[in-house]
Each structure stands twice: as structure tokens, then as C-alpha cells.
PDB file of C-alpha atoms in Angstrom:
ATOM      1  CA  UNK O   1     111.653  48.191-200.150  1.00  0.00           C
ATOM      2  CA  UNK O   2     112.913  49.466-196.848  1.00  0.00           C
ATOM      3  CA  UNK O   3     116.492  48.700-195.989  1.00  0.00           C
ATOM      4  CA  UNK O   4     118.168  48.225-192.667  1.00  0.00           C
ATOM      5  CA  UNK O   5     121.932  48.371-192.573  1.00  0.00           C
ATOM      6  CA  UNK O   6     123.891  46.638-189.810  1.00  0.00           C
ATOM      7  CA  UNK O   7     127.607  46.944-189.188  1.00  0.00           C
ATOM      8  CA  UNK O   8     129.957  45.270-188.692  1.00  0.00           C
ATOM      9  CA  UNK O   9     128.972  41.965-190.236  1.00  0.00           C
ATOM     10  CA  UNK O  10     131.656  40.117-188.349  1.00  0.00           C
ATOM     11  CA  UNK O  11     133.848  41.011-185.426  1.00  0.00           C
ATOM     12  CA  UNK O  12     136.474  39.114-183.493  1.00  0.00           C
ATOM     13  CA  UNK O  13     137.627  40.609-180.223  1.00  0.00           C
ATOM     14  CA  UNK O  14     139.575  39.762-177.128  1.00  0.00           C
ATOM     15  CA  UNK O  15     137.834  38.957-173.882  1.00  0.00           C
ATOM     16  CA  UNK O  16     137.214  42.081-171.829  1.00  0.00           C
ATOM     17  CA  UNK O  17     136.841  44.497-174.716  1.00  0.00           C
ATOM     18  CA  UNK O  18     133.651  46.259-175.731  1.00  0.00           C
ATOM     19  CA  UNK O  19     132.056  45.940-179.128  1.00  0.00           C
ATOM     20  CA  UNK O  20     129.569  48.320-180.718  1.00  0.00           C
ATOM     21  CA  UNK O  21     127.111  47.199-183.365  1.00  0.00           C
ATOM     22  CA  UNK O  22     125.221  49.767-185.423  1.00  0.00           C
ATOM     23  CA  UNK O  23     121.822  49.414-186.974  1.00  0.00           C
ATOM     24  CA  UNK O  24     120.534  52.035-189.389  1.00  0.00           C
ATOM     25  CA  UNK O  25     117.266  52.370-191.235  1.00  0.00           C
ATOM     26  CA  UNK O  26     118.265  53.808-194.583  1.00  0.00           C
ATOM     27  CA  UNK O  27     115.063  55.039-196.125  1.00  0.00           C
ATOM     28  CA  UNK O  28     112.489  55.220-193.374  1.00  0.00           C
ATOM     29  CA  UNK O  29     112.148  56.431-189.815  1.00  0.00           C
ATOM     30  CA  UNK O  30     112.286  53.537-187.416  1.00  0.00           C
ATOM     31  CA  UNK O  31     110.319  54.435-184.340  1.00  0.00           C
ATOM     32  CA  UNK O  32     111.086  51.039-182.869  1.00  0.00           C
ATOM     33  CA  UNK O  33     114.087  48.803-183.269  1.00  0.00           C
ATOM     34  CA  UNK O  34     114.474  45.302-181.921  1.00  0.00           C
ATOM     35  CA  UNK O  35     117.678  43.509-181.057  1.00  0.00           C
ATOM     36  CA  UNK O  36     117.846  39.738-181.307  1.00  0.00           C
ATOM     37  CA  UNK O  37     120.422  37.127-180.481  1.00  0.00           C
ATOM     38  CA  UNK O  38     120.548  33.857-182.361  1.00  0.00           C
ATOM     39  CA  UNK O  39     122.495  30.720-181.493  1.00  0.00           C
ATOM     40  CA  UNK O  40     123.365  28.241-184.256  1.00  0.00           C
ATOM     41  CA  UNK O  41     120.352  26.427-185.643  1.00  0.00           C
ATOM     42  CA  UNK O  42     118.020  28.131-183.177  1.00  0.00           C
ATOM     43  CA  UNK O  43     115.345  30.751-183.370  1.00  0.00           C
ATOM     44  CA  UNK O  44     115.760  34.445-182.757  1.00  0.00           C
ATOM     45  CA  UNK O  45     115.724  35.449-179.119  1.00  0.00           C
ATOM     46  CA  UNK O  46     114.495  38.964-178.450  1.00  0.00           C
ATOM     47  CA  UNK O  47     116.946  40.845-176.262  1.00  0.00           C
ATOM     48  CA  UNK O  48     115.442  44.292-176.114  1.00  0.00           C
ATOM     49  CA  UNK O  49     113.066  46.739-177.701  1.00  0.00           C
ATOM     50  CA  UNK O  50     114.467  50.148-178.448  1.00  0.00           C
ATOM     51  CA  UNK O  51     112.343  53.240-178.929  1.00  0.00           C
ATOM     52  CA  UNK O  52     113.809  56.493-180.176  1.00  0.00           C
ATOM     53  CA  UNK O  53     114.573  58.918-177.407  1.00  0.00           C
ATOM     54  CA  UNK O  54     113.750  56.607-174.544  1.00  0.00           C
ATOM     55  CA  UNK O  55     115.367  53.814-172.616  1.00  0.00           C
ATOM     56  CA  UNK O  56     115.304  50.366-174.099  1.00  0.00           C
ATOM     57  CA  UNK O  57     113.049  47.694-172.695  1.00  0.00           C
ATOM     58  CA  UNK O  58     114.988  44.560-171.966  1.00  0.00           C
ATOM     59  CA  UNK O  59     113.649  41.033-171.942  1.00  0.00           C
ATOM     60  CA  UNK O  60     113.883  38.996-168.796  1.00  0.00           C
ATOM     61  CA  UNK O  61     117.323  37.574-168.276  1.00  0.00           C
ATOM     62  CA  UNK O  62     119.120  40.097-170.483  1.00  0.00           C
ATOM     63  CA  UNK O  63     121.586  42.245-168.553  1.00  0.00           C
ATOM     64  CA  UNK O  64     121.046  45.872-169.470  1.00  0.00           C
ATOM     65  CA  UNK O  65     124.472  46.872-168.165  1.00  0.00           C
ATOM     66  CA  UNK O  66     126.043  44.200-170.312  1.00  0.00           C
ATOM     67  CA  UNK O  67     124.143  44.993-173.489  1.00  0.00           C
ATOM     68  CA  UNK O  68     123.849  48.755-173.777  1.00  0.00           C
ATOM     69  CA  UNK O  69     121.334  49.972-176.291  1.00  0.00           C
ATOM     70  CA  UNK O  70     121.097  53.513-177.559  1.00  0.00           C
ATOM     71  CA  UNK O  71     118.441  54.748-179.969  1.00  0.00           C
ATOM     72  CA  UNK O  72     119.418  58.360-180.311  1.00  0.00           C
ATOM     73  CA  UNK O  73     117.718  59.064-183.608  1.00  0.00           C
ATOM     74  CA  UNK O  74     114.928  57.717-185.750  1.00  0.00           C
ATOM     75  CA  UNK O  75     117.444  56.059-188.051  1.00  0.00           C
ATOM     76  CA  UNK O  76     120.120  54.719-185.728  1.00  0.00           C
ATOM     77  CA  UNK O  77     120.250  52.270-182.865  1.00  0.00           C
ATOM     78  CA  UNK O  78     123.419  50.827-181.392  1.00  0.00           C
ATOM     79  CA  UNK O  79     124.091  47.764-179.273  1.00  0.00           C
ATOM     80  CA  UNK O  80     127.273  47.755-177.230  1.00  0.00           C
ATOM     81  CA  UNK O  81     128.424  44.505-175.724  1.00  0.00           C
ATOM     82  CA  UNK O  82     130.494  45.654-172.770  1.00  0.00           C
ATOM     83  CA  UNK O  83     133.413  43.663-171.413  1.00  0.00           C
ATOM     84  CA  UNK O  84     132.685  40.857-173.828  1.00  0.00           C
ATOM     85  CA  UNK O  85     133.383  37.270-172.812  1.00  0.00           C
ATOM     86  CA  UNK O  86     133.447  34.067-174.866  1.00  0.00           C
ATOM     87  CA  UNK O  87     129.894  33.230-173.814  1.00  0.00           C
ATOM     88  CA  UNK O  88     128.743  36.414-175.548  1.00  0.00           C
ATOM     89  CA  UNK O  89     129.841  34.968-178.870  1.00  0.00           C
ATOM     90  CA  UNK O  90     126.741  34.778-181.001  1.00  0.00           C
ATOM     91  CA  UNK O  91     124.912  36.126-184.011  1.00  0.00           C
ATOM     92  CA  UNK O  92     123.244  39.459-183.250  1.00  0.00           C
ATOM     93  CA  UNK O  93     120.625  40.835-185.567  1.00  0.00           C
ATOM     94  CA  UNK O  94     118.684  44.053-185.454  1.00  0.00           C
ATOM     95  CA  UNK O  95     115.333  44.849-186.958  1.00  0.00           C
ATOM     96  CA  UNK O  96     113.292  47.952-187.455  1.00  0.00           C
ATOM     97  CA  UNK O  97     109.633  48.643-187.586  1.00  0.00           C
ATOM     98  CA  UNK O  98     108.074  51.674-189.206  1.00  0.00           C
ATOM     99  CA  UNK O  99     108.011  53.162-192.659  1.00  0.00           C
ATOM    100  CA  UNK O 100     104.242  52.914-192.746  1.00  0.00           C
ATOM    101  CA  UNK O 101     104.158  49.183-193.252  1.00  0.00           C
ATOM    102  CA  UNK O 102     103.496  46.145-191.165  1.00  0.00           C
ATOM    103  CA  UNK O 103     106.700  44.289-191.914  1.00  0.00           C
ATOM    104  CA  UNK O 104     109.754  43.957-189.743  1.00  0.00           C
ATOM    105  CA  UNK O 105     112.912  44.751-191.646  1.00  0.00           C
ATOM    106  CA  UNK O 106     116.137  43.076-190.625  1.00  0.00           C
ATOM    107  CA  UNK O 107     119.756  44.001-190.769  1.00  0.00           C
ATOM    108  CA  UNK O 108     122.193  41.469-192.157  1.00  0.00           C
ATOM    109  CA  UNK O 109     123.403  40.475-188.707  1.00  0.00           C
ATOM    110  CA  UNK O 110     126.697  40.573-186.844  1.00  0.00           C
ATOM    111  CA  UNK O 111     128.663  37.467-185.983  1.00  0.00           C
ATOM    112  CA  UNK O 112     130.534  38.196-182.761  1.00  0.00           C
ATOM    113  CA  UNK O 113     133.394  35.947-181.731  1.00  0.00           C
ATOM    114  CA  UNK O 114     135.066  36.648-178.393  1.00  0.00           C
ATOM    115  CA  UNK O 115     138.413  34.968-177.878  1.00  0.00           C
TER     116      UNK O 115
ATOM    117  CA  UNK N   1     102.206  28.430-174.191  1.00  0.00           C
ATOM    118  CA  UNK N   2     104.185  28.977-177.328  1.00  0.00           C
ATOM    119  CA  UNK N   3     102.906  31.800-179.470  1.00  0.00           C
ATOM    120  CA  UNK N   4     104.251  30.230-182.666  1.00  0.00           C
ATOM    121  CA  UNK N   5     104.786  26.514-183.225  1.00  0.00           C
ATOM    122  CA  UNK N   6     106.678  25.005-186.092  1.00  0.00           C
ATOM    123  CA  UNK N   7     106.684  21.238-185.752  1.00  0.00           C
ATOM    124  CA  UNK N   8     108.996  20.374-188.644  1.00  0.00           C
ATOM    125  CA  UNK N   9     112.640  20.864-187.701  1.00  0.00           C
ATOM    126  CA  UNK N  10     113.740  19.684-191.145  1.00  0.00           C
ATOM    127  CA  UNK N  11     112.123  19.111-194.500  1.00  0.00           C
ATOM    128  CA  UNK N  12     113.320  17.766-197.829  1.00  0.00           C
ATOM    129  CA  UNK N  13     111.764  18.450-201.198  1.00  0.00           C
ATOM    130  CA  UNK N  14     112.649  17.488-204.734  1.00  0.00           C
ATOM    131  CA  UNK N  15     113.519  20.345-207.028  1.00  0.00           C
ATOM    132  CA  UNK N  16     110.483  21.675-208.944  1.00  0.00           C
ATOM    133  CA  UNK N  17     108.024  20.148-206.503  1.00  0.00           C
ATOM    134  CA  UNK N  18     105.855  22.005-204.011  1.00  0.00           C
ATOM    135  CA  UNK N  19     106.379  21.903-200.257  1.00  0.00           C
ATOM    136  CA  UNK N  20     104.310  23.006-197.277  1.00  0.00           C
ATOM    137  CA  UNK N  21     105.885  24.286-194.094  1.00  0.00           C
ATOM    138  CA  UNK N  22     103.598  24.151-191.095  1.00  0.00           C
ATOM    139  CA  UNK N  23     102.927  26.910-188.612  1.00  0.00           C
ATOM    140  CA  UNK N  24     100.336  27.236-185.876  1.00  0.00           C
ATOM    141  CA  UNK N  25      99.861  30.233-183.650  1.00  0.00           C
ATOM    142  CA  UNK N  26      98.252  31.089-180.354  1.00  0.00           C
ATOM    143  CA  UNK N  27      96.663  34.406-179.590  1.00  0.00           C
ATOM    144  CA  UNK N  28      93.510  35.805-178.057  1.00  0.00           C
ATOM    145  CA  UNK N  29      93.829  39.058-180.002  1.00  0.00           C
ATOM    146  CA  UNK N  30      91.481  39.659-182.916  1.00  0.00           C
ATOM    147  CA  UNK N  31      94.017  41.820-184.700  1.00  0.00           C
ATOM    148  CA  UNK N  32      97.324  40.268-185.586  1.00  0.00           C
ATOM    149  CA  UNK N  33      99.705  39.727-188.452  1.00  0.00           C
ATOM    150  CA  UNK N  34     101.423  36.558-189.578  1.00  0.00           C
ATOM    151  CA  UNK N  35     104.730  36.546-191.383  1.00  0.00           C
ATOM    152  CA  UNK N  36     107.172  34.161-192.957  1.00  0.00           C
ATOM    153  CA  UNK N  37     110.887  34.889-193.195  1.00  0.00           C
ATOM    154  CA  UNK N  38     113.651  32.999-194.945  1.00  0.00           C
ATOM    155  CA  UNK N  39     117.123  32.827-193.457  1.00  0.00           C
ATOM    156  CA  UNK N  40     119.823  31.456-195.781  1.00  0.00           C
ATOM    157  CA  UNK N  41     123.216  30.420-194.477  1.00  0.00           C
ATOM    158  CA  UNK N  42     124.416  34.018-194.800  1.00  0.00           C
ATOM    159  CA  UNK N  43     122.217  34.880-191.820  1.00  0.00           C
ATOM    160  CA  UNK N  44     120.091  37.667-193.211  1.00  0.00           C
ATOM    161  CA  UNK N  45     116.357  37.488-192.612  1.00  0.00           C
ATOM    162  CA  UNK N  46     114.390  37.854-195.821  1.00  0.00           C
ATOM    163  CA  UNK N  47     110.702  38.751-195.662  1.00  0.00           C
ATOM    164  CA  UNK N  48     108.590  36.413-197.780  1.00  0.00           C
ATOM    165  CA  UNK N  49     104.910  36.932-197.124  1.00  0.00           C
ATOM    166  CA  UNK N  50     102.375  38.561-194.801  1.00  0.00           C
ATOM    167  CA  UNK N  51      98.807  37.746-193.804  1.00  0.00           C
ATOM    168  CA  UNK N  52      96.621  40.014-191.704  1.00  0.00           C
ATOM    169  CA  UNK N  53      94.053  38.473-189.424  1.00  0.00           C
ATOM    170  CA  UNK N  54      91.218  40.227-191.234  1.00  0.00           C
ATOM    171  CA  UNK N  55      92.399  39.312-194.701  1.00  0.00           C
ATOM    172  CA  UNK N  56      89.882  36.935-196.248  1.00  0.00           C
ATOM    173  CA  UNK N  57      92.040  35.909-199.155  1.00  0.00           C
ATOM    174  CA  UNK N  58      95.171  33.839-198.717  1.00  0.00           C
ATOM    175  CA  UNK N  59      98.264  35.913-199.340  1.00  0.00           C
ATOM    176  CA  UNK N  60     100.414  35.124-202.357  1.00  0.00           C
ATOM    177  CA  UNK N  61     103.816  36.442-203.403  1.00  0.00           C
ATOM    178  CA  UNK N  62     105.186  34.810-206.514  1.00  0.00           C
ATOM    179  CA  UNK N  63     105.961  31.176-205.682  1.00  0.00           C
ATOM    180  CA  UNK N  64     104.989  31.679-202.051  1.00  0.00           C
ATOM    181  CA  UNK N  65     101.485  31.397-200.723  1.00  0.00           C
ATOM    182  CA  UNK N  66     100.158  31.370-197.206  1.00  0.00           C
ATOM    183  CA  UNK N  67      97.426  28.891-196.390  1.00  0.00           C
ATOM    184  CA  UNK N  68      95.566  30.808-193.689  1.00  0.00           C
ATOM    185  CA  UNK N  69      93.073  28.803-191.677  1.00  0.00           C
ATOM    186  CA  UNK N  70      91.861  31.124-188.959  1.00  0.00           C
ATOM    187  CA  UNK N  71      89.675  28.663-187.095  1.00  0.00           C
ATOM    188  CA  UNK N  72      92.554  26.225-186.855  1.00  0.00           C
ATOM    189  CA  UNK N  73      95.017  29.033-186.112  1.00  0.00           C
ATOM    190  CA  UNK N  74      97.342  27.832-188.784  1.00  0.00           C
ATOM    191  CA  UNK N  75      99.392  29.772-191.313  1.00  0.00           C
ATOM    192  CA  UNK N  76     101.251  27.280-193.448  1.00  0.00           C
ATOM    193  CA  UNK N  77     103.692  28.428-196.101  1.00  0.00           C
ATOM    194  CA  UNK N  78     103.473  26.772-199.487  1.00  0.00           C
ATOM    195  CA  UNK N  79     106.423  27.040-201.830  1.00  0.00           C
ATOM    196  CA  UNK N  80     105.644  25.969-205.356  1.00  0.00           C
ATOM    197  CA  UNK N  81     108.176  24.776-207.925  1.00  0.00           C
ATOM    198  CA  UNK N  82     111.026  24.519-205.412  1.00  0.00           C
ATOM    199  CA  UNK N  83     114.441  25.744-206.479  1.00  0.00           C
ATOM    200  CA  UNK N  84     117.877  24.900-205.107  1.00  0.00           C
ATOM    201  CA  UNK N  85     118.123  28.441-203.806  1.00  0.00           C
ATOM    202  CA  UNK N  86     115.134  27.819-201.570  1.00  0.00           C
ATOM    203  CA  UNK N  87     117.307  25.719-199.251  1.00  0.00           C
ATOM    204  CA  UNK N  88     117.342  27.716-196.032  1.00  0.00           C
ATOM    205  CA  UNK N  89     115.779  28.093-192.592  1.00  0.00           C
ATOM    206  CA  UNK N  90     112.203  29.337-192.608  1.00  0.00           C
ATOM    207  CA  UNK N  91     110.660  31.135-189.675  1.00  0.00           C
ATOM    208  CA  UNK N  92     107.006  31.803-189.033  1.00  0.00           C
ATOM    209  CA  UNK N  93     106.262  34.890-186.944  1.00  0.00           C
ATOM    210  CA  UNK N  94     103.338  36.774-185.471  1.00  0.00           C
ATOM    211  CA  UNK N  95     102.749  40.272-184.211  1.00  0.00           C
ATOM    212  CA  UNK N  96      99.709  40.964-182.066  1.00  0.00           C
ATOM    213  CA  UNK N  97      97.951  44.231-182.804  1.00  0.00           C
ATOM    214  CA  UNK N  98      99.020  46.817-185.355  1.00  0.00           C
ATOM    215  CA  UNK N  99     101.362  48.918-183.257  1.00  0.00           C
ATOM    216  CA  UNK N 100     104.786  48.875-184.887  1.00  0.00           C
ATOM    217  CA  UNK N 101     106.264  48.807-181.407  1.00  0.00           C
ATOM    218  CA  UNK N 102     104.767  45.418-180.647  1.00  0.00           C
ATOM    219  CA  UNK N 103     107.259  42.619-180.673  1.00  0.00           C
ATOM    220  CA  UNK N 104     107.313  39.761-183.122  1.00  0.00           C
ATOM    221  CA  UNK N 105     107.111  36.201-181.878  1.00  0.00           C
ATOM    222  CA  UNK N 106     109.125  33.697-183.866  1.00  0.00           C
ATOM    223  CA  UNK N 107     108.827  29.957-184.214  1.00  0.00           C
ATOM    224  CA  UNK N 108     111.770  27.615-183.890  1.00  0.00           C
ATOM    225  CA  UNK N 109     112.140  27.384-187.643  1.00  0.00           C
ATOM    226  CA  UNK N 110     112.148  24.698-190.308  1.00  0.00           C
ATOM    227  CA  UNK N 111     115.268  23.810-192.238  1.00  0.00           C
ATOM    228  CA  UNK N 112     114.347  23.170-195.862  1.00  0.00           C
ATOM    229  CA  UNK N 113     116.648  21.275-198.177  1.00  0.00           C
ATOM    230  CA  UNK N 114     115.880  21.163-201.870  1.00  0.00           C
ATOM    231  CA  UNK N 115     117.249  18.062-203.545  1.00  0.00           C
ATOM    232  CA  UNK N 116     118.371  18.282-207.179  1.00  0.00           C
TER     233      UNK N 116
END
């Protein structure tokens, strides 16, 4: 089946630094990628929808200057958390749609801890 | 209104028994897809089963089956012969329409614990 690779799986950073998370579709072209944030024991919260070659569409309440999304190719989308603060600590998970099927394929997630 | 409702925050089941996880959905679209994902403690989201709105037969994938009742707008997941490895969070999800760019709506999840 289709595979989505997400890196890093875990990152610890100091407050004020920026962190980049990569999401790659390994064996299919992902026309659309979704970025989610998940707090412990809660559901996935959609942050933004990323389409290749165009600007991401952000959900209400998500700061686009804070969470920069780039979808430069059909196999790669990146999420950069700029000037991270402790309140940005969370589990971030990407997903990709495409490959001719109806499923949504997920990366393995990134646990971000900002000190 | 919530698009996806999961009313069971936590469920327990004895090993080798069957368990049903409830899911109801809300949409006015005729075309939609319903999904179940499993999220173990590692965090990854594992696709389990899919049901299209026009599918007349209930979907089955191994020990998983989806009890699709369109008139009631319910899409319950049935896990047969529960195993210890089934302990995880389970999320029901829906996508309206067939466009791969349409977002998925997720429920709040059900935490399943399989008791030996």
C-alpha cells in the first residue's frame, strides 16, 4: 500500500527556534496533503490543506505565519513551526491523498517538545 | 453540528470476544466515504476499513467489519475475536464527495482496551 514518510519522529528544541517537519509520499503523487495537530487523548485537528504548487489553505485560528507550509512537489510537503514556543508542543501528523484511491495515508507523526 | 460523533470515550472487551465501536455521521451529500483508523500508542494512524455511500454491502477487512446503516447515518466498527494488540484509539472519519482534496472529518475517538 501507499506509504507516507514523516521526519523527524521526535524533536526537542529551545523556545524561539524554528523546526521543519517533512512529509513525503513514497510511491504515489500526493496532489493534496493535510497537516493535523493532535493533543494528548484528543482527536486530530486539521491545521491546513496543502496543494502542490499553490498556497496552503489554513483553518480558522491557525496562524499561517507561525506554521509555514510548503508543497513544492507532488511528493513533498513541509511544515515549519517558526519561533516555536512551549505552547506549540504537540503531536503533528501529516497525511496525503492521491494515488488513485480513496484512502488518506498518514505519516508516523512528529512529537514536538519546545523547552 | 458535529460531522462525526463517537459517543464511547472508552471501551473494554475480553480477549477473543467481539466489540462494536459506535459512529454516527452528519452530511447532506449523497456521495461520501466513511473510514475507520486505529491509532496505537506509537501515534501512527493505521487505516482499517472503508465504506462508500453507494456501497450496498457492508465492508469487511479480516476481523474488521463496518455495520453501515445509511438511514440511521451510522457506521459502526465491529472487531471480531479481539486481540491484545487491538488496544488502541479508534477514530471514525468521513470525507464528503470523491475529490481527494476534500478534507476528512474525524470523530473524537474511542479508546479500546482488550483485557486478557
